[in-house]
PDB file of C-alpha atoms and ligand atoms in Angstrom:
ATOM      1  CA  MET A 813      -0.584  -0.133  -0.170  1.00  0.00           C
ATOM      2  CA  ASP A 814       1.270   4.010  -0.579  1.00  0.00           C
ATOM      3  CA  LYS A 815       2.140   5.868   1.778  1.00  0.00           C
ATOM      4  CA  ILE A 816      -0.022   8.139   2.891  1.00  0.00           C
ATOM      5  CA  LYS A 817       2.229  12.092   1.764  1.00  0.00           C
ATOM      6  CA  ILE A 818       1.499  14.638   4.275  1.00  0.00           C
ATOM      7  CA  THR A 819       3.090  17.619   5.123  1.00  0.00           C
ATOM      8  CA  ILE A 820       2.812  19.906   8.931  1.00  0.00           C
ATOM      9  CA  ALA A 821       2.830  22.958   9.106  1.00  0.00           C
ATOM     10  CA  GLY A 822       3.519  23.959  12.845  1.00  0.00           C
ATOM     11  CA  PRO A 823       6.268  21.559  13.805  1.00  0.00           C
ATOM     12  CA  ARG A 824       8.240  24.237  16.048  1.00  0.00           C
ATOM     13  CA  GLY A 825       5.163  24.458  17.710  1.00  0.00           C
ATOM     14  CA  LYS A 826       4.715  21.498  21.730  1.00  0.00           C
ATOM     15  CA  MET A 827       1.285  20.039  18.650  1.00  0.00           C
ATOM     16  CA  GLY A 828       3.425  21.295  15.925  1.00  0.00           C
ATOM     17  CA  GLN A 829       6.071  19.456  17.389  1.00  0.00           C
ATOM     18  CA  GLU A 830       4.930  15.867  18.783  1.00  0.00           C
ATOM     19  CA  ALA A 831       3.226  15.457  15.183  1.00  0.00           C
ATOM     20  CA  VAL A 832       6.487  15.339  13.274  1.00  0.00           C
ATOM     21  CA  LYS A 833       6.996  12.374  15.769  1.00  0.00           C
ATOM     22  CA  MET A 834       4.525  10.380  15.077  1.00  0.00           C
ATOM     23  CA  VAL A 835       3.972  10.692  10.965  1.00  0.00           C
ATOM     24  CA  LEU A 836       7.757   9.996  11.046  1.00  0.00           C
ATOM     25  CA  GLU A 837       7.683   7.071  13.366  1.00  0.00           C
ATOM     26  CA  THR A 838       4.022   5.273  11.111  1.00  0.00           C
ATOM     27  CA  GLU A 839       5.309   3.205   8.584  1.00  0.00           C
ATOM     28  CA  SER A 840       2.659   3.810   6.410  1.00  0.00           C
ATOM     29  CA  PHE A 841       2.718   7.445   6.863  1.00  0.00           C
ATOM     30  CA  GLU A 842       5.795   9.706   4.764  1.00  0.00           C
ATOM     31  CA  LEU A 843       6.141  14.001   5.722  1.00  0.00           C
ATOM     32  CA  VAL A 844       7.450  14.426   2.930  1.00  0.00           C
ATOM     33  CA  SER A 845       6.877  19.030   4.170  1.00  0.00           C
ATOM     34  CA  VAL A 846       6.504  21.846   6.846  1.00  0.00           C
ATOM     35  CA  ILE A 847       5.821  24.897   6.800  1.00  0.00           C
ATOM     36  CA  ASP A 848       7.047  27.319   8.357  1.00  0.00           C
ATOM     37  CA  TYR A 849       6.928  31.450   8.068  1.00  0.00           C
ATOM     38  CA  LYS A 850      10.938  31.817   9.648  1.00  0.00           C
ATOM     39  CA  HIS A 851      12.191  28.926   8.676  1.00  0.00           C
ATOM     40  CA  GLY A 852      11.952  28.982   5.312  1.00  0.00           C
ATOM     41  CA  GLY A 853      14.602  26.727   2.795  1.00  0.00           C
ATOM     42  CA  LYS A 854      15.946  25.559   4.845  1.00  0.00           C
ATOM     43  CA  SER A 855      15.357  20.805   6.466  1.00  0.00           C
ATOM     44  CA  LEU A 856      14.248  21.058   9.449  1.00  0.00           C
ATOM     45  CA  ALA A 857      17.261  18.597  10.505  1.00  0.00           C
ATOM     46  CA  ALA A 858      18.375  21.869  10.806  1.00  0.00           C
ATOM     47  CA  VAL A 859      15.588  22.985  13.407  1.00  0.00           C
ATOM     48  CA  LEU A 860      14.070  20.196  15.098  1.00  0.00           C
ATOM     49  CA  PRO A 861      17.103  17.949  16.755  1.00  0.00           C
ATOM     50  CA  PHE A 862      15.443  14.953  16.573  1.00  0.00           C
ATOM     51  CA  VAL A 863      14.918  14.518  12.827  1.00  0.00           C
ATOM     52  CA  HIS A 864      17.261  12.657  11.054  1.00  0.00           C
ATOM     53  CA  THR A 865      16.706  12.626   7.504  1.00  0.00           C
ATOM     54  CA  ASP A 866      15.575  15.840   5.236  1.00  0.00           C
ATOM     55  CA  ILE A 867      12.928  16.884   5.201  1.00  0.00           C
ATOM     56  CA  PRO A 868      11.808  21.113   3.406  1.00  0.00           C
ATOM     57  CA  ILE A 869      10.536  23.798   5.430  1.00  0.00           C
ATOM     58  CA  TYR A 870       9.080  25.680   3.256  1.00  0.00           C
ATOM     59  CA  GLY A 871       8.306  29.902   3.935  1.00  0.00           C
ATOM     60  CA  ASN A 872       3.979  29.305   2.476  1.00  0.00           C
ATOM     61  CA  ALA A 873       1.422  27.292   2.431  1.00  0.00           C
ATOM     62  CA  GLN A 874       0.945  27.519  -1.359  1.00  0.00           C
ATOM     63  CA  ASP A 875       5.202  26.190  -2.125  1.00  0.00           C
ATOM     64  CA  ALA A 876       5.106  23.268   0.342  1.00  0.00           C
ATOM     65  CA  PHE A 877       1.274  21.896  -1.690  1.00  0.00           C
ATOM     66  CA  GLU A 878       3.095  22.426  -5.809  1.00  0.00           C
ATOM     67  CA  ASN A 879       6.354  20.699  -4.714  1.00  0.00           C
ATOM     68  CA  THR A 880       5.878  18.337  -2.460  1.00  0.00           C
ATOM     69  CA  ARG A 881       2.474  17.514  -3.976  1.00  0.00           C
ATOM     70  CA  PRO A 882       1.465  16.123   0.103  1.00  0.00           C
ATOM     71  CA  ALA A 883      -1.789  14.173   0.313  1.00  0.00           C
ATOM     72  CA  VAL A 884      -2.752  15.207   3.550  1.00  0.00           C
ATOM     73  CA  LEU A 885      -1.759  18.690   6.101  1.00  0.00           C
ATOM     74  CA  ILE A 886      -1.930  18.738   9.321  1.00  0.00           C
ATOM     75  CA  ASP A 887      -1.931  22.623  10.402  1.00  0.00           C
ATOM     76  CA  LEU A 888      -0.355  22.950  14.065  1.00  0.00           C
ATOM     77  CA  THR A 889      -0.335  26.780  14.374  1.00  0.00           C
ATOM     78  CA  THR A 890      -2.851  29.501  15.185  1.00  0.00           C
ATOM     79  CA  PRO A 891      -5.964  29.710  14.441  1.00  0.00           C
ATOM     80  CA  GLU A 892      -5.116  33.062  11.669  1.00  0.00           C
ATOM     81  CA  ALA A 893      -2.828  31.330   9.750  1.00  0.00           C
ATOM     82  CA  GLY A 894      -4.570  27.659  10.485  1.00  0.00           C
ATOM     83  CA  PHE A 895      -7.412  28.911   8.248  1.00  0.00           C
ATOM     84  CA  GLN A 896      -5.435  30.504   5.621  1.00  0.00           C
ATOM     85  CA  HIS A 897      -3.963  27.080   5.416  1.00  0.00           C
ATOM     86  CA  ALA A 898      -6.460  24.696   5.465  1.00  0.00           C
ATOM     87  CA  LYS A 899      -8.010  27.421   2.473  1.00  0.00           C
ATOM     88  CA  ALA A 900      -4.922  27.214   0.836  1.00  0.00           C
ATOM     89  CA  ALA A 901      -4.662  23.358   0.965  1.00  0.00           C
ATOM     90  CA  LEU A 902      -8.591  22.536  -0.044  1.00  0.00           C
ATOM     91  CA  MET A 903      -7.783  24.723  -3.165  1.00  0.00           C
ATOM     92  CA  ALA A 904      -4.815  22.096  -4.132  1.00  0.00           C
ATOM     93  CA  GLY A 905      -6.386  19.585  -3.813  1.00  0.00           C
ATOM     94  CA  VAL A 906      -5.093  18.548  -0.398  1.00  0.00           C
ATOM     95  CA  ARG A 907      -7.058  17.190   2.483  1.00  0.00           C
ATOM     96  CA  PRO A 908      -6.904  19.378   5.898  1.00  0.00           C
ATOM     97  CA  VAL A 909      -6.665  17.385   9.516  1.00  0.00           C
ATOM     98  CA  VAL A 910      -6.843  20.485  11.891  1.00  0.00           C
ATOM     99  CA  GLY A 911      -6.218  20.527  15.517  1.00  0.00           C
ATOM    100  CA  THR A 912      -5.565  24.924  15.590  1.00  0.00           C
ATOM    101  CA  THR A 913      -8.701  25.698  17.529  1.00  0.00           C
ATOM    102  CA  GLY A 914     -10.027  28.724  17.574  1.00  0.00           C
ATOM    103  CA  PHE A 915     -11.808  29.702  13.831  1.00  0.00           C
ATOM    104  CA  THR A 916     -14.367  31.629  13.465  1.00  0.00           C
ATOM    105  CA  ASN A 917     -18.292  29.859  13.036  1.00  0.00           C
ATOM    106  CA  ASP A 918     -17.964  32.425   9.573  1.00  0.00           C
ATOM    107  CA  GLN A 919     -14.218  30.248   9.245  1.00  0.00           C
ATOM    108  CA  LEU A 920     -15.465  27.248   9.538  1.00  0.00           C
ATOM    109  CA  ASP A 921     -18.845  27.395   6.802  1.00  0.00           C
ATOM    110  CA  GLU A 922     -16.117  28.965   4.875  1.00  0.00           C
ATOM    111  CA  LEU A 923     -14.523  26.018   4.886  1.00  0.00           C
ATOM    112  CA  LYS A 924     -17.105  23.215   4.655  1.00  0.00           C
ATOM    113  CA  GLU A 925     -18.829  24.953   1.907  1.00  0.00           C
ATOM    114  CA  LEU A 926     -15.288  24.952   0.308  1.00  0.00           C
ATOM    115  CA  SER A 927     -14.929  21.021   1.227  1.00  0.00           C
ATOM    116  CA  LYS A 928     -18.134  20.384   0.082  1.00  0.00           C
ATOM    117  CA  SER A 929     -17.975  22.483  -3.544  1.00  0.00           C
ATOM    118  CA  LYS A 930     -14.420  19.964  -4.439  1.00  0.00           C
ATOM    119  CA  GLU A 931     -15.284  17.384  -3.198  1.00  0.00           C
ATOM    120  CA  ILE A 932     -11.756  17.047  -0.977  1.00  0.00           C
ATOM    121  CA  GLY A 933     -12.147  15.348   3.015  1.00  0.00           C
ATOM    122  CA  CYS A 934     -11.438  17.839   5.582  1.00  0.00           C
ATOM    123  CA  ILE A 935     -10.566  16.715  10.051  1.00  0.00           C
ATOM    124  CA  ILE A 936     -11.895  19.829  12.096  1.00  0.00           C
ATOM    125  CA  ALA A 937     -10.988  18.187  15.171  1.00  0.00           C
ATOM    126  CA  PRO A 938     -11.119  21.145  18.735  1.00  0.00           C
ATOM    127  CA  ASN A 939      -9.632  17.506  20.654  1.00  0.00           C
ATOM    128  CA  PHE A 940      -8.362  14.817  19.082  1.00  0.00           C
ATOM    129  CA  ALA A 941      -7.803  13.080  22.228  1.00  0.00           C
ATOM    130  CA  ILE A 942      -9.949   9.809  22.118  1.00  0.00           C
ATOM    131  CA  GLY A 943     -10.668  10.190  26.522  1.00  0.00           C
ATOM    132  CA  ALA A 944     -11.778  14.058  25.713  1.00  0.00           C
ATOM    133  CA  VAL A 945     -14.737  12.997  22.750  1.00  0.00           C
ATOM    134  CA  LEU A 946     -15.381   9.883  25.475  1.00  0.00           C
ATOM    135  CA  MET A 947     -15.873  12.713  28.325  1.00  0.00           C
ATOM    136  CA  MET A 948     -17.310  14.706  25.797  1.00  0.00           C
ATOM    137  CA  LYS A 949     -19.938  12.137  24.718  1.00  0.00           C
ATOM    138  CA  PHE A 950     -20.809  11.119  27.868  1.00  0.00           C
ATOM    139  CA  SER A 951     -21.152  14.930  29.071  1.00  0.00           C
ATOM    140  CA  SER A 952     -24.100  15.083  26.404  1.00  0.00           C
ATOM    141  CA  TRP A 953     -25.683  12.114  27.790  1.00  0.00           C
ATOM    142  CA  ALA A 954     -25.483  13.443  31.061  1.00  0.00           C
ATOM    143  CA  ALA A 955     -27.711  16.456  30.714  1.00  0.00           C
ATOM    144  CA  LYS A 956     -31.149  14.263  28.805  1.00  0.00           C
ATOM    145  CA  TYR A 957     -30.949  13.785  32.753  1.00  0.00           C
ATOM    146  CA  PHE A 958     -29.598  17.503  34.601  1.00  0.00           C
ATOM    147  CA  GLN A 959     -29.910  21.590  33.120  1.00  0.00           C
ATOM    148  CA  ASP A 960     -27.100  22.512  35.398  1.00  0.00           C
ATOM    149  CA  ILE A 961     -24.053  22.089  34.948  1.00  0.00           C
ATOM    150  CA  GLU A 962     -20.884  23.853  34.534  1.00  0.00           C
ATOM    151  CA  ILE A 963     -18.128  23.929  31.868  1.00  0.00           C
ATOM    152  CA  ILE A 964     -13.819  23.754  33.785  1.00  0.00           C
ATOM    153  CA  GLU A 965     -11.631  23.790  30.979  1.00  0.00           C
ATOM    154  CA  MET A 966      -7.932  24.573  31.666  1.00  0.00           C
ATOM    155  CA  HIS A 967      -4.537  25.413  29.977  1.00  0.00           C
ATOM    156  CA  HIS A 968      -1.966  26.306  30.083  1.00  0.00           C
ATOM    157  CA  ASP A 969      -0.418  29.911  29.953  1.00  0.00           C
ATOM    158  CA  GLN A 970       0.223  29.582  26.652  1.00  0.00           C
ATOM    159  CA  LYS A 971      -3.117  29.116  25.226  1.00  0.00           C
ATOM    160  CA  LEU A 972      -4.150  32.300  22.317  1.00  0.00           C
ATOM    161  CA  ASP A 973      -7.909  31.197  22.718  1.00  0.00           C
ATOM    162  CA  ALA A 974     -10.719  31.286  25.734  1.00  0.00           C
ATOM    163  CA  PRO A 975     -12.823  29.120  26.214  1.00  0.00           C
ATOM    164  CA  SER A 976     -11.130  26.118  25.070  1.00  0.00           C
ATOM    165  CA  GLY A 977     -12.391  24.881  21.669  1.00  0.00           C
ATOM    166  CA  THR A 978     -13.171  21.346  23.224  1.00  0.00           C
ATOM    167  CA  ALA A 979     -15.383  23.737  25.506  1.00  0.00           C
ATOM    168  CA  VAL A 980     -16.759  25.660  23.065  1.00  0.00           C
ATOM    169  CA  LYS A 981     -18.037  21.487  21.564  1.00  0.00           C
ATOM    170  CA  THR A 982     -19.306  20.589  24.970  1.00  0.00           C
ATOM    171  CA  ALA A 983     -21.298  23.328  24.849  1.00  0.00           C
ATOM    172  CA  GLU A 984     -23.020  22.851  21.967  1.00  0.00           C
ATOM    173  CA  MET A 985     -23.047  18.878  22.094  1.00  0.00           C
ATOM    174  CA  ILE A 986     -24.566  19.143  24.684  1.00  0.00           C
ATOM    175  CA  ASN A 987     -26.985  22.136  24.326  1.00  0.00           C
ATOM    176  CA  GLN A 988     -28.315  19.862  21.496  1.00  0.00           C
ATOM    177  CA  VAL A 989     -29.882  18.095  23.684  1.00  0.00           C
ATOM    178  CA  ARG A 990     -30.434  20.626  26.636  1.00  0.00           C
ATOM    179  CA  GLU A 991     -33.055  23.753  26.493  1.00  0.00           C
ATOM    180  CA  GLU A 992     -32.590  26.809  27.173  1.00  0.00           C
ATOM    181  CA  LYS A 993     -31.982  28.004  30.632  1.00  0.00           C
ATOM    182  CA  ARG A 994     -30.657  30.289  32.990  1.00  0.00           C
ATOM    183  CA  GLN A 995     -28.422  29.550  35.643  1.00  0.00           C
ATOM    184  CA  GLY A 996     -28.585  30.411  39.480  1.00  0.00           C
ATOM    185  CA  HIS A 997     -30.651  32.660  41.146  1.00  0.00           C
ATOM    186  CA  PRO A 998     -33.299  34.849  39.334  1.00  0.00           C
ATOM    187  CA  ASN A 999     -31.213  38.230  40.667  1.00  0.00           C
ATOM    188  CA  GLU A1000     -27.449  37.312  40.481  1.00  0.00           C
ATOM    189  CA  LYS A1001     -25.267  39.776  39.612  1.00  0.00           C
ATOM    190  CA  GLU A1002     -21.736  39.864  39.339  1.00  0.00           C
ATOM    191  CA  THR A1003     -19.913  42.014  42.020  1.00  0.00           C
ATOM    192  CA  VAL A1004     -17.037  41.006  40.048  1.00  0.00           C
ATOM    193  CA  PRO A1005     -16.980  41.376  36.430  1.00  0.00           C
ATOM    194  CA  GLY A1006     -16.743  37.477  34.601  1.00  0.00           C
ATOM    195  CA  ALA A1007     -17.309  35.732  38.013  1.00  0.00           C
ATOM    196  CA  ARG A1008     -20.149  33.837  36.646  1.00  0.00           C
ATOM    197  CA  GLY A1009     -18.143  32.811  33.511  1.00  0.00           C
ATOM    198  CA  ALA A1010     -18.959  32.546  30.057  1.00  0.00           C
ATOM    199  CA  ASP A1011     -23.492  32.701  29.471  1.00  0.00           C
ATOM    200  CA  GLN A1012     -23.821  29.864  26.911  1.00  0.00           C
ATOM    201  CA  LYS A1013     -27.524  29.133  26.313  1.00  0.00           C
ATOM    202  CA  GLY A1014     -27.326  30.051  30.037  1.00  0.00           C
ATOM    203  CA  MET A1015     -24.437  27.079  31.223  1.00  0.00           C
ATOM    204  CA  ARG A1016     -21.738  28.629  32.491  1.00  0.00           C
ATOM    205  CA  ILE A1017     -17.707  27.788  30.897  1.00  0.00           C
ATOM    206  CA  HIS A1018     -14.584  28.827  33.067  1.00  0.00           C
ATOM    207  CA  SER A1019     -11.094  29.061  31.540  1.00  0.00           C
ATOM    208  CA  VAL A1020      -8.509  28.598  33.825  1.00  0.00           C
ATOM    209  CA  ARG A1021      -4.631  29.278  32.828  1.00  0.00           C
ATOM    210  CA  LEU A1022      -1.787  28.397  34.961  1.00  0.00           C
ATOM    211  CA  PRO A1023       1.619  27.377  33.711  1.00  0.00           C
ATOM    212  CA  GLY A1024       2.036  23.696  34.049  1.00  0.00           C
ATOM    213  CA  LEU A1025      -1.202  23.007  32.947  1.00  0.00           C
ATOM    214  CA  ILE A1026      -1.661  20.716  29.471  1.00  0.00           C
ATOM    215  CA  ALA A1027      -5.453  20.225  28.213  1.00  0.00           C
ATOM    216  CA  HIS A1028      -7.463  19.425  31.662  1.00  0.00           C
ATOM    217  CA  GLN A1029     -12.085  19.715  31.183  1.00  0.00           C
ATOM    218  CA  GLN A1030     -14.073  18.835  34.277  1.00  0.00           C
ATOM    219  CA  VAL A1031     -18.137  19.818  32.830  1.00  0.00           C
ATOM    220  CA  MET A1032     -20.334  19.671  36.345  1.00  0.00           C
ATOM    221  CA  PHE A1033     -24.445  18.357  36.438  1.00  0.00           C
ATOM    222  CA  GLY A1034     -26.207  19.536  39.210  1.00  0.00           C
ATOM    223  CA  ASP A1035     -29.584  18.565  41.080  1.00  0.00           C
ATOM    224  CA  SER A1036     -30.942  18.145  43.924  1.00  0.00           C
ATOM    225  CA  GLY A1037     -29.207  16.901  46.492  1.00  0.00           C
ATOM    226  CA  GLN A1038     -26.619  15.368  43.923  1.00  0.00           C
ATOM    227  CA  ILE A1039     -23.814  16.121  41.695  1.00  0.00           C
ATOM    228  CA  LEU A1040     -22.015  14.647  38.755  1.00  0.00           C
ATOM    229  CA  THR A1041     -18.549  15.860  37.899  1.00  0.00           C
ATOM    230  CA  ILE A1042     -17.377  13.632  35.102  1.00  0.00           C
ATOM    231  CA  ARG A1043     -13.301  15.169  33.989  1.00  0.00           C
ATOM    232  CA  HIS A1044     -10.544  14.835  31.706  1.00  0.00           C
ATOM    233  CA  ASP A1045      -6.948  15.041  32.096  1.00  0.00           C
ATOM    234  CA  SER A1046      -4.341  15.349  28.908  1.00  0.00           C
ATOM    235  CA  THR A1047      -1.160  15.244  30.829  1.00  0.00           C
ATOM    236  CA  ASN A1048       1.407  15.393  27.748  1.00  0.00           C
ATOM    237  CA  ARG A1049       1.132  16.791  24.382  1.00  0.00           C
ATOM    238  CA  ALA A1050       1.766  12.541  22.899  1.00  0.00           C
ATOM    239  CA  SER A1051      -1.825  12.180  24.294  1.00  0.00           C
ATOM    240  CA  PHE A1052      -3.252  13.765  21.246  1.00  0.00           C
ATOM    241  CA  MET A1053      -1.741  11.494  19.007  1.00  0.00           C
ATOM    242  CA  SER A1054      -3.427   8.923  17.865  1.00  0.00           C
ATOM    243  CA  GLY A1055      -6.772  11.101  17.435  1.00  0.00           C
ATOM    244  CA  VAL A1056      -4.249  12.723  14.614  1.00  0.00           C
ATOM    245  CA  LYS A1057      -3.228   9.168  13.399  1.00  0.00           C
ATOM    246  CA  VAL A1058      -7.150   8.293  13.009  1.00  0.00           C
ATOM    247  CA  SER A1059      -8.017  11.369  11.352  1.00  0.00           C
ATOM    248  CA  VAL A1060      -5.265  10.971   8.984  1.00  0.00           C
ATOM    249  CA  GLU A1061      -6.250   7.591   7.838  1.00  0.00           C
ATOM    250  CA  THR A1062      -9.925   8.558   7.318  1.00  0.00           C
ATOM    251  CA  VAL A1063      -9.871  11.884   5.677  1.00  0.00           C
ATOM    252  CA  MET A1064      -8.599   9.858   2.493  1.00  0.00           C
ATOM    253  CA  LYS A1065     -12.354   8.358   2.722  1.00  0.00           C
ATOM    254  CA  LEU A1066     -13.974  11.899   2.806  1.00  0.00           C
ATOM    255  CA  ASP A1067     -15.678  14.450   0.333  1.00  0.00           C
ATOM    256  CA  GLN A1068     -17.159  16.857   3.128  1.00  0.00           C
ATOM    257  CA  LEU A1069     -16.030  18.107   5.941  1.00  0.00           C
ATOM    258  CA  VAL A1070     -15.964  16.856   9.100  1.00  0.00           C
ATOM    259  CA  TYR A1071     -15.738  19.408  12.780  1.00  0.00           C
ATOM    260  CA  GLY A1072     -15.003  16.874  16.303  1.00  0.00           C
ATOM    261  CA  LEU A1073     -13.290  13.336  15.918  1.00  0.00           C
ATOM    262  CA  GLU A1074     -16.422  11.905  17.689  1.00  0.00           C
ATOM    263  CA  ASN A1075     -17.887  12.267  13.792  1.00  0.00           C
ATOM    264  CA  ILE A1076     -15.511   9.784  12.709  1.00  0.00           C
ATOM    265  CA  LEU A1077     -14.850   7.241  15.718  1.00  0.00           C
ATOM    266  CA  GLU A1078     -16.739   3.910  15.401  1.00  0.00           C
TER     267      GLU A1078
HETATM  268  P1  NAP B2366       2.324  26.742  19.653  1.00  0.00           P
HETATM  269  O1  NAP B2366       3.551  25.233  20.632  1.00  0.00           O
HETATM  270  O2  NAP B2366       1.839  27.780  20.149  1.00  0.00           O
HETATM  271  O3  NAP B2366       3.103  26.344  18.480  1.00  0.00           O
HETATM  272  C1  NAP B2366       1.756  27.130  16.401  1.00  0.00           C
HETATM  273  C2  NAP B2366       3.525  26.333  16.096  1.00  0.00           C
HETATM  274  O4  NAP B2366       3.445  27.612  15.948  1.00  0.00           O
HETATM  275  C3  NAP B2366       4.542  28.098  17.113  1.00  0.00           C
HETATM  276  O5  NAP B2366       6.154  26.915  16.064  1.00  0.00           O
HETATM  277  C4  NAP B2366       3.403  28.664  15.461  1.00  0.00           C
HETATM  278  O6  NAP B2366       5.219  29.462  14.982  1.00  0.00           O
HETATM  279  C5  NAP B2366       3.678  28.653  14.323  1.00  0.00           C
HETATM  280  N1  NAP B2366       3.575  29.618  13.853  1.00  0.00           N
HETATM  281  C6  NAP B2366       2.684  30.554  14.156  1.00  0.00           C
HETATM  282  N2  NAP B2366       1.475  30.493  12.756  1.00  0.00           N
HETATM  283  C7  NAP B2366       2.325  30.721  11.689  1.00  0.00           C
HETATM  284  C8  NAP B2366       2.692  30.413  10.236  1.00  0.00           C
HETATM  285  N3  NAP B2366       1.984  31.330   9.063  1.00  0.00           N
HETATM  286  N4  NAP B2366       2.929  29.021   9.494  1.00  0.00           N
HETATM  287  C9  NAP B2366       3.791  28.907  10.058  1.00  0.00           C
HETATM  288  N5  NAP B2366       3.685  28.116  10.953  1.00  0.00           N
HETATM  289  C10 NAP B2366       3.364  29.382  12.478  1.00  0.00           C
HETATM  290  O7  NAP B2366       1.292  26.950  20.169  1.00  0.00           O
HETATM  291  P2  NAP B2366       0.711  23.976  20.302  1.00  0.00           P
HETATM  292  O8  NAP B2366       0.663  23.917  21.707  1.00  0.00           O
HETATM  293  O9  NAP B2366       0.878  23.459  19.638  1.00  0.00           O
HETATM  294  O10 NAP B2366      -0.623  24.515  19.627  1.00  0.00           O
HETATM  295  C11 NAP B2366      -1.137  24.534  18.404  1.00  0.00           C
HETATM  296  C12 NAP B2366      -3.195  24.528  17.744  1.00  0.00           C
HETATM  297  O11 NAP B2366      -3.197  23.871  18.146  1.00  0.00           O
HETATM  298  C13 NAP B2366      -3.398  26.048  18.463  1.00  0.00           C
HETATM  299  O12 NAP B2366      -4.553  26.406  18.349  1.00  0.00           O
HETATM  300  C14 NAP B2366      -4.207  25.606  20.640  1.00  0.00           C
HETATM  301  O13 NAP B2366      -5.256  26.042  20.580  1.00  0.00           O
HETATM  302  C15 NAP B2366      -4.415  23.499  19.565  1.00  0.00           C
HETATM  303  N6  NAP B2366      -4.327  22.869  19.971  1.00  0.00           N
HETATM  304  C16 NAP B2366      -4.994  21.496  19.703  1.00  0.00           C
HETATM  305  C17 NAP B2366      -5.041  19.565  20.234  1.00  0.00           C
HETATM  306  C18 NAP B2366      -5.796  18.642  19.611  1.00  0.00           C
HETATM  307  O14 NAP B2366      -6.426  18.112  20.118  1.00  0.00           O
HETATM  308  N7  NAP B2366      -7.113  19.363  18.294  1.00  0.00           N
HETATM  309  C19 NAP B2366      -4.836  20.385  21.032  1.00  0.00           C
HETATM  310  C20 NAP B2366      -4.074  20.679  22.206  1.00  0.00           C
HETATM  311  C21 NAP B2366      -3.762  22.541  21.664  1.00  0.00           C
HETATM  312  P3  NAP B2366       5.698  30.912  16.482  1.00  0.00           P
HETATM  313  O15 NAP B2366       5.624  31.031  17.447  1.00  0.00           O
HETATM  314  O16 NAP B2366       7.759  30.559  15.642  1.00  0.00           O
HETATM  315  O17 NAP B2366       5.255  32.072  15.666  1.00  0.00           O
END
């Protein structure tokens, strides 16, 4: 069987480095190039000490796609760059697997349309950890029975977006089964703005940012006399790579955009 040719955008990043390791270690994958706006023209081995093969770095996505013809782009960058890379990939017939979080709904809609019109698969997953996907699924199940819900997401202090893509996705999944309800006391007032977190149809999301954390989320459900807590912790970034791997394999069989790992896991 032919190897799946892959380009990674953001190879120096915390997630990008894990993805480079995973792709290099996977027999059925081939890393043909990377996209790094600061090191175009160099070899990846000059930038990442654990890389011992000659993989070209391109300063922009179009050049990487034209010169190395990947089948899949793995993007782990920033919301702005990730959106541009995914668009360029779909235009070039390359299938994006995007872990970058923080896209707006308009950006997601634009990528969805482009993927559909070009009939090229695309996977965007705010969380590639299988345990996190189960946490979201269990939460949407529990939300059928508990209406009062607080989501507390906790991440390292270098994270750009808040709330996290996982928290937003969890709230979306919960809101598919939960009737809108304003939680807390009807006359509740914040004496310090933001104290009650972000409002998602009455449900609240709280974002904690601390050095030392990686990616953690707990969803708390309250009812008379009982509290249910569903929690997931990623204790290192390798936790995300099994989901990236499954996504690369799956995106080859898709002809439209799928948002969320839960929609491709059986
Ligand atoms: P990070 O360490 O800051 O890495 C981001 C990398 O992207 C940096 O090396 C950055 O380079 C690079 N970059 C920025 N603009 C670029 C451009 N135009 N072209 C190419 N590279 C560019 O962040 P991270 O922790 O790896 O996270 C990356 C993304 O993945 C974030 O959106 C994060 O929320 C998301 N994430 C997703 C999951 C998931 O499971 N889906 C899990 C964890 C994180 P410079 O630093 O030099 O600018």
